[in-house]
CSV table of C-alpha atoms in Angstrom, one decimal:
chain,number,residue,atom,x,y,z
J,1,ILE,CA,3.3,-15.6,-20.5
J,2,GLY,CA,3.8,-19.0,-22.8
J,3,MET,CA,2.9,-16.6,-25.9
J,4,THR,CA,5.0,-13.0,-25.0
J,5,HIS,CA,7.8,-11.8,-27.7
J,6,LYS,CA,10.9,-14.2,-25.9
J,7,ASP,CA,13.0,-10.7,-25.9
J,8,ARG,CA,10.5,-9.2,-23.5
J,9,GLN,CA,11.7,-7.3,-20.1
J,10,THR,CA,10.0,-8.0,-17.2
J,11,CYS,CA,10.5,-6.2,-14.1
J,12,LEU,CA,9.6,-7.4,-10.7
J,13,PHE,CA,9.0,-4.7,-7.8
J,14,SER,CA,8.0,-6.0,-4.3
J,15,ALA,CA,9.3,-4.0,-0.9
J,16,THR,CA,9.4,-6.7,0.8
J,17,TRP,CA,10.7,-10.2,-0.5
J,18,PRO,CA,9.2,-13.0,1.4
J,19,GLU,CA,8.8,-16.2,0.3
J,20,ALA,CA,6.2,-16.2,-2.7
J,21,ILE,CA,7.3,-13.6,-4.5
J,22,ARG,CA,10.4,-15.2,-4.8
J,23,SER,CA,8.7,-17.7,-5.9
J,24,LEU,CA,6.8,-16.0,-8.4
J,25,ALA,CA,10.5,-15.1,-9.8
J,26,ARG,CA,12.3,-18.3,-10.1
J,27,GLU,CA,8.6,-18.9,-11.8
J,28,PHE,CA,8.3,-16.4,-14.4
J,29,LEU,CA,11.5,-14.7,-15.0
J,30,THR,CA,14.1,-16.0,-16.6
J,31,ASN,CA,17.6,-15.3,-14.6
J,32,PRO,CA,16.1,-12.9,-11.6
J,33,VAL,CA,18.0,-10.4,-10.8
J,34,LYS,CA,17.1,-9.3,-7.1
J,35,VAL,CA,17.9,-5.3,-6.3
J,36,THR,CA,18.5,-4.2,-3.2
J,37,VAL,CA,18.2,0.1,-2.1
J,38,GLY,CA,19.4,-0.1,1.2
J,39,SER,CA,20.5,-2.8,4.1
J,40,GLU,CA,19.6,-5.6,3.8
J,41,ASP,CA,19.2,-5.6,7.7
J,42,LEU,CA,16.3,-3.1,8.0
J,43,SER,CA,13.6,-3.6,9.5
J,44,ALA,CA,10.2,-2.0,10.1
J,45,ASN,CA,10.1,0.9,13.0
J,46,LYS,CA,9.2,-0.4,15.9
J,47,ARG,CA,7.6,2.8,16.8
J,48,ILE,CA,5.5,2.6,14.3
J,49,LYS,CA,1.5,0.9,14.8
J,50,GLN,CA,-0.1,-0.9,11.8
J,51,VAL,CA,-3.4,-1.2,11.9
J,52,ILE,CA,-5.6,-2.3,9.0
J,53,GLU,CA,-9.5,-1.9,8.8
J,54,VAL,CA,-11.1,-3.1,5.7
J,55,ILE,CA,-13.7,-1.3,4.4
J,56,ASP,CA,-17.2,-1.6,2.5
J,57,GLU,CA,-17.2,-0.3,-0.2
J,58,MET,CA,-20.9,0.5,1.2
J,59,ASP,CA,-19.9,2.2,4.0
J,60,LYS,CA,-16.7,3.3,3.3
J,61,ASP,CA,-17.3,7.2,3.1
J,62,GLN,CA,-18.4,7.4,7.3
J,63,LYS,CA,-16.3,4.6,8.0
J,64,VAL,CA,-13.0,6.6,6.6
J,65,VAL,CA,-14.2,9.1,9.3
J,66,GLU,CA,-14.5,6.4,12.3
J,67,VAL,CA,-11.1,5.0,11.7
J,68,LEU,CA,-8.9,8.6,11.2
J,69,GLU,CA,-11.1,10.0,14.5
J,70,LYS,CA,-10.3,6.4,16.1
J,71,TYR,CA,-6.4,6.8,15.3
J,72,SER,CA,-6.0,10.2,15.3
J,73,ASN,CA,-3.9,12.1,18.1
J,74,LYS,CA,-4.2,15.4,17.4
J,75,GLU,CA,-1.4,16.0,20.4
J,76,THR,CA,0.7,13.6,18.8
J,77,LYS,CA,0.2,14.9,14.9
J,78,ASN,CA,0.0,10.8,14.1
J,79,ARG,CA,0.3,10.2,10.6
J,80,MET,CA,-2.0,7.5,8.5
J,81,ILE,CA,-1.2,6.0,4.8
J,82,ILE,CA,-5.1,5.2,3.9
J,83,PHE,CA,-4.5,2.7,0.0
J,84,VAL,CA,-6.7,2.9,-2.1
J,85,LEU,CA,-7.2,0.9,-5.8
J,86,LYS,CA,-7.5,3.8,-8.3
J,87,LYS,CA,-5.9,7.4,-8.2
J,88,MET,CA,-9.8,8.8,-8.8
J,89,GLU,CA,-10.9,6.9,-5.9
J,90,ALA,CA,-7.4,8.9,-4.1
J,91,HIS,CA,-8.7,12.2,-5.4
J,92,ASP,CA,-12.9,11.8,-4.6
J,93,LEU,CA,-10.9,10.8,-0.5
J,94,GLU,CA,-9.3,14.0,-0.6
J,95,ASP,CA,-12.2,16.1,-1.4
J,96,ASN,CA,-14.3,13.9,0.9
J,97,LEU,CA,-11.8,14.9,3.8
J,98,TRP,CA,-11.6,18.2,2.6
J,99,HIS,CA,-15.0,19.4,3.1
J,100,LYS,CA,-15.4,17.2,6.2
J,101,GLY,CA,-12.1,18.9,7.3
J,102,TYR,CA,-9.6,16.9,7.3
């Protein structure tokens, strides 16, 4: 950071604003400005169940299907978000699931 141009503009985005993120902003940003979209009083929908499954690289194809089967419900049409690290991984996952009938 010390070697960057003095007139640089830095943007820090966070869906939440926990103390760790606030601390980073104070440490690395000059005169940080917080922009909030929506209300400060918003919270996650209580009806949404958040589950984190960490999957080993070698087992990911099999494990992702197991996770889908475990948490899917065709009657209520549950929806899920699967996070990947790279755009190509998202494409590969989509292809894989498409060929398996998802």
